[in-house]
Amino acid sequence: MPLAVDHVFICVENPQAAERALADFGLQFGRRRIHQGQGTANACAFFDNAYLELLWRHDDDELQSEVVRPLGLWERVRWRETGASPFGVAFRPEDDNVPIET
């Protein structure tokens, strides 16, 4: 199954400063959300076929929960301390007709 880039995320410490810096390159951030239960919040800049997501800490308890811990987000949002990569790439199937059993 061929894959395409869905989005790229960057973990940031100061979302307002990151948005301002990227706005200098012409990016416009439209959607902002809090990821309830995940401990993160985001702002997204959309393109025709993908989006850039700024991701930051919102709730440390949720970030360190048993459910979220395997994602490695706690380490990523603290990348300066942990050495983890602050970048991530998410893929999606290129074919919209993926069969799903119901």
C-alpha positions as protocol buffer text, in pm:
chain_id: "A"
residue {
  index: 1
  type: MET
  ca { x: 0 y: 0 z: 0 }
}
residue {
  index: 2
  type: PRO
  ca { x: 162 y: 330 z: -109 }
}
residue {
  index: 3
  type: LEU
  ca { x: 190 y: 596 z: 160 }
}
residue {
  index: 4
  type: ALA
  ca { x: 194 y: 976 z: 143 }
}
residue {
  index: 5
  type: VAL
  ca { x: 305 y: 1231 z: 400 }
}
residue {
  index: 6
  type: ASP
  ca { x: 3 y: 1339 z: 602 }
}
residue {
  index: 7
  type: HIS
  ca { x: 177 y: 1586 z: 830 }
}
residue {
  index: 8
  type: VAL
  ca { x: 504 y: 1683 z: 993 }
}
residue {
  index: 9
  type: PHE
  ca { x: 513 y: 1789 z: 1356 }
}
residue {
  index: 10
  type: ILE
  ca { x: 762 y: 1996 z: 1550 }
}
residue {
  index: 11
  type: CYS
  ca { x: 763 y: 2001 z: 1930 }
}
residue {
  index: 12
  type: VAL
  ca { x: 806 y: 2360 z: 2049 }
}
residue {
  index: 13
  type: GLU
  ca { x: 845 y: 2522 z: 2387 }
}
residue {
  index: 14
  type: ASN
  ca { x: 696 y: 2859 z: 2297 }
}
residue {
  index: 15
  type: PRO
  ca { x: 415 y: 2818 z: 2042 }
}
residue {
  index: 16
  type: GLN
  ca { x: 355 y: 3190 z: 1998 }
}
residue {
  index: 17
  type: ALA
  ca { x: 721 y: 3256 z: 1916 }
}
residue {
  index: 18
  type: ALA
  ca { x: 732 y: 2957 z: 1678 }
}
residue {
  index: 19
  type: GLU
  ca { x: 418 y: 3078 z: 1498 }
}
residue {
  index: 20
  type: ARG
  ca { x: 561 y: 3429 z: 1463 }
}
residue {
  index: 21
  type: ALA
  ca { x: 892 y: 3297 z: 1326 }
}
residue {
  index: 22
  type: LEU
  ca { x: 718 y: 3075 z: 1071 }
}
residue {
  index: 23
  type: ALA
  ca { x: 477 y: 3354 z: 975 }
}
residue {
  index: 24
  type: ASP
  ca { x: 783 y: 3543 z: 851 }
}
residue {
  index: 25
  type: PHE
  ca { x: 808 y: 3267 z: 587 }
}
residue {
  index: 26
  type: GLY
  ca { x: 443 y: 3310 z: 492 }
}
residue {
  index: 27
  type: LEU
  ca { x: 286 y: 3028 z: 693 }
}
residue {
  index: 28
  type: GLN
  ca { x: -56 y: 3090 z: 844 }
}
residue {
  index: 29
  type: PHE
  ca { x: -173 y: 2881 z: 1137 }
}
residue {
  index: 30
  type: GLY
  ca { x: -545 y: 2825 z: 1135 }
}
residue {
  index: 31
  type: ARG
  ca { x: -653 y: 2540 z: 1357 }
}
residue {
  index: 32
  type: ARG
  ca { x: -555 y: 2517 z: 1724 }
}
residue {
  index: 33
  type: ARG
  ca { x: -658 y: 2233 z: 1953 }
}
residue {
  index: 34
  type: ILE
  ca { x: -600 y: 2082 z: 2291 }
}
residue {
  index: 35
  type: HIS
  ca { x: -553 y: 1705 z: 2267 }
}
residue {
  index: 36
  type: GLN
  ca { x: -758 y: 1597 z: 2568 }
}
residue {
  index: 37
  type: GLY
  ca { x: -606 y: 1288 z: 2730 }
}
residue {
  index: 38
  type: GLN
  ca { x: -278 y: 1321 z: 2538 }
}
residue {
  index: 39
  type: GLY
  ca { x: -137 y: 1620 z: 2726 }
}
residue {
  index: 40
  type: THR
  ca { x: -50 y: 1826 z: 2420 }
}
residue {
  index: 41
  type: ALA
  ca { x: -191 y: 2119 z: 2225 }
}
residue {
  index: 42
  type: ASN
  ca { x: -124 y: 2222 z: 1868 }
}
residue {
  index: 43
  type: ALA
  ca { x: -146 y: 2479 z: 1592 }
}
residue {
  index: 44
  type: CYS
  ca { x: -160 y: 2371 z: 1227 }
}
residue {
  index: 45
  type: ALA
  ca { x: -60 y: 2534 z: 899 }
}
residue {
  index: 46
  type: PHE
  ca { x: -231 y: 2363 z: 605 }
}
residue {
  index: 47
  type: PHE
  ca { x: -105 y: 2299 z: 254 }
}
residue {
  index: 48
  type: ASP
  ca { x: -286 y: 2140 z: -41 }
}
residue {
  index: 49
  type: ASN
  ca { x: -181 y: 1787 z: 51 }
}
residue {
  index: 50
  type: ALA
  ca { x: -35 y: 1798 z: 403 }
}
residue {
  index: 51
  type: TYR
  ca { x: 4 y: 2015 z: 710 }
}
residue {
  index: 52
  type: LEU
  ca { x: 269 y: 2135 z: 954 }
}
residue {
  index: 53
  type: GLU
  ca { x: 180 y: 2088 z: 1321 }
}
residue {
  index: 54
  type: LEU
  ca { x: 340 y: 2277 z: 1607 }
}
residue {
  index: 55
  type: LEU
  ca { x: 301 y: 2060 z: 1916 }
}
residue {
  index: 56
  type: TRP
  ca { x: 358 y: 2163 z: 2278 }
}
residue {
  index: 57
  type: ARG
  ca { x: 303 y: 2060 z: 2640 }
}
residue {
  index: 58
  type: HIS
  ca { x: -40 y: 2121 z: 2781 }
}
residue {
  index: 59
  type: ASP
  ca { x: -80 y: 1875 z: 3071 }
}
residue {
  index: 60
  type: ASP
  ca { x: 225 y: 1696 z: 3212 }
}
residue {
  index: 61
  type: ASP
  ca { x: 16 y: 1436 z: 3398 }
}
residue {
  index: 62
  type: GLU
  ca { x: -157 y: 1331 z: 3075 }
}
residue {
  index: 63
  type: LEU
  ca { x: 173 y: 1330 z: 2885 }
}
residue {
  index: 64
  type: GLN
  ca { x: 319 y: 1088 z: 3140 }
}
residue {
  index: 65
  type: SER
  ca { x: 11 y: 865 z: 3164 }
}
residue {
  index: 66
  type: GLU
  ca { x: 36 y: 492 z: 3100 }
}
residue {
  index: 67
  type: VAL
  ca { x: -167 y: 527 z: 2780 }
}
residue {
  index: 68
  type: VAL
  ca { x: 35 y: 814 z: 2628 }
}
residue {
  index: 69
  type: ARG
  ca { x: 382 y: 720 z: 2754 }
}
residue {
  index: 70
  type: PRO
  ca { x: 453 y: 465 z: 2472 }
}
residue {
  index: 71
  type: LEU
  ca { x: 422 y: 746 z: 2214 }
}
residue {
  index: 72
  type: GLY
  ca { x: 738 y: 910 z: 2348 }
}
residue {
  index: 73
  type: LEU
  ca { x: 578 y: 1254 z: 2351 }
}
residue {
  index: 74
  type: TRP
  ca { x: 700 y: 1331 z: 2706 }
}
residue {
  index: 75
  type: GLU
  ca { x: 1057 y: 1291 z: 2582 }
}
residue {
  index: 76
  type: ARG
  ca { x: 995 y: 1477 z: 2257 }
}
residue {
  index: 77
  type: VAL
  ca { x: 839 y: 1788 z: 2413 }
}
residue {
  index: 78
  type: ARG
  ca { x: 1140 y: 1800 z: 2650 }
}
residue {
  index: 79
  type: TRP
  ca { x: 1390 y: 1740 z: 2369 }
}
residue {
  index: 80
  type: ARG
  ca { x: 1647 y: 1987 z: 2501 }
}
residue {
  index: 81
  type: GLU
  ca { x: 1669 y: 1783 z: 2823 }
}
residue {
  index: 82
  type: THR
  ca { x: 1630 y: 1433 z: 2678 }
}
residue {
  index: 83
  type: GLY
  ca { x: 1800 y: 1451 z: 2339 }
}
residue {
  index: 84
  type: ALA
  ca { x: 1488 y: 1305 z: 2173 }
}
residue {
  index: 85
  type: SER
  ca { x: 1393 y: 1429 z: 1829 }
}
residue {
  index: 86
  type: PRO
  ca { x: 1142 y: 1715 z: 1835 }
}
residue {
  index: 87
  type: PHE
  ca { x: 1034 y: 1623 z: 1481 }
}
residue {
  index: 88
  type: GLY
  ca { x: 791 y: 1360 z: 1359 }
}
residue {
  index: 89
  type: VAL
  ca { x: 636 y: 1254 z: 1030 }
}
residue {
  index: 90
  type: ALA
  ca { x: 293 y: 1093 z: 997 }
}
residue {
  index: 91
  type: PHE
  ca { x: 186 y: 904 z: 687 }
}
residue {
  index: 92
  type: ARG
  ca { x: -150 y: 812 z: 536 }
}
residue {
  index: 93
  type: PRO
  ca { x: -245 y: 563 z: 267 }
}
residue {
  index: 94
  type: GLU
  ca { x: -250 y: 720 z: -80 }
}
residue {
  index: 95
  type: ASP
  ca { x: -551 y: 506 z: -169 }
}
residue {
  index: 96
  type: ASP
  ca { x: -873 y: 636 z: -12 }
}
residue {
  index: 97
  type: ASN
  ca { x: -1042 y: 303 z: -81 }
}
residue {
  index: 98
  type: VAL
  ca { x: -876 y: 109 z: 199 }
}
residue {
  index: 99
  type: PRO
  ca { x: -1101 y: -187 z: 281 }
}
residue {
  index: 100
  type: ILE
  ca { x: -1217 y: -190 z: 641 }
}
residue {
  index: 101
  type: GLU
  ca { x: -1402 y: -485 z: 784 }
}
residue {
  index: 102
  type: THR
  ca { x: -1723 y: -394 z: 963 }
}
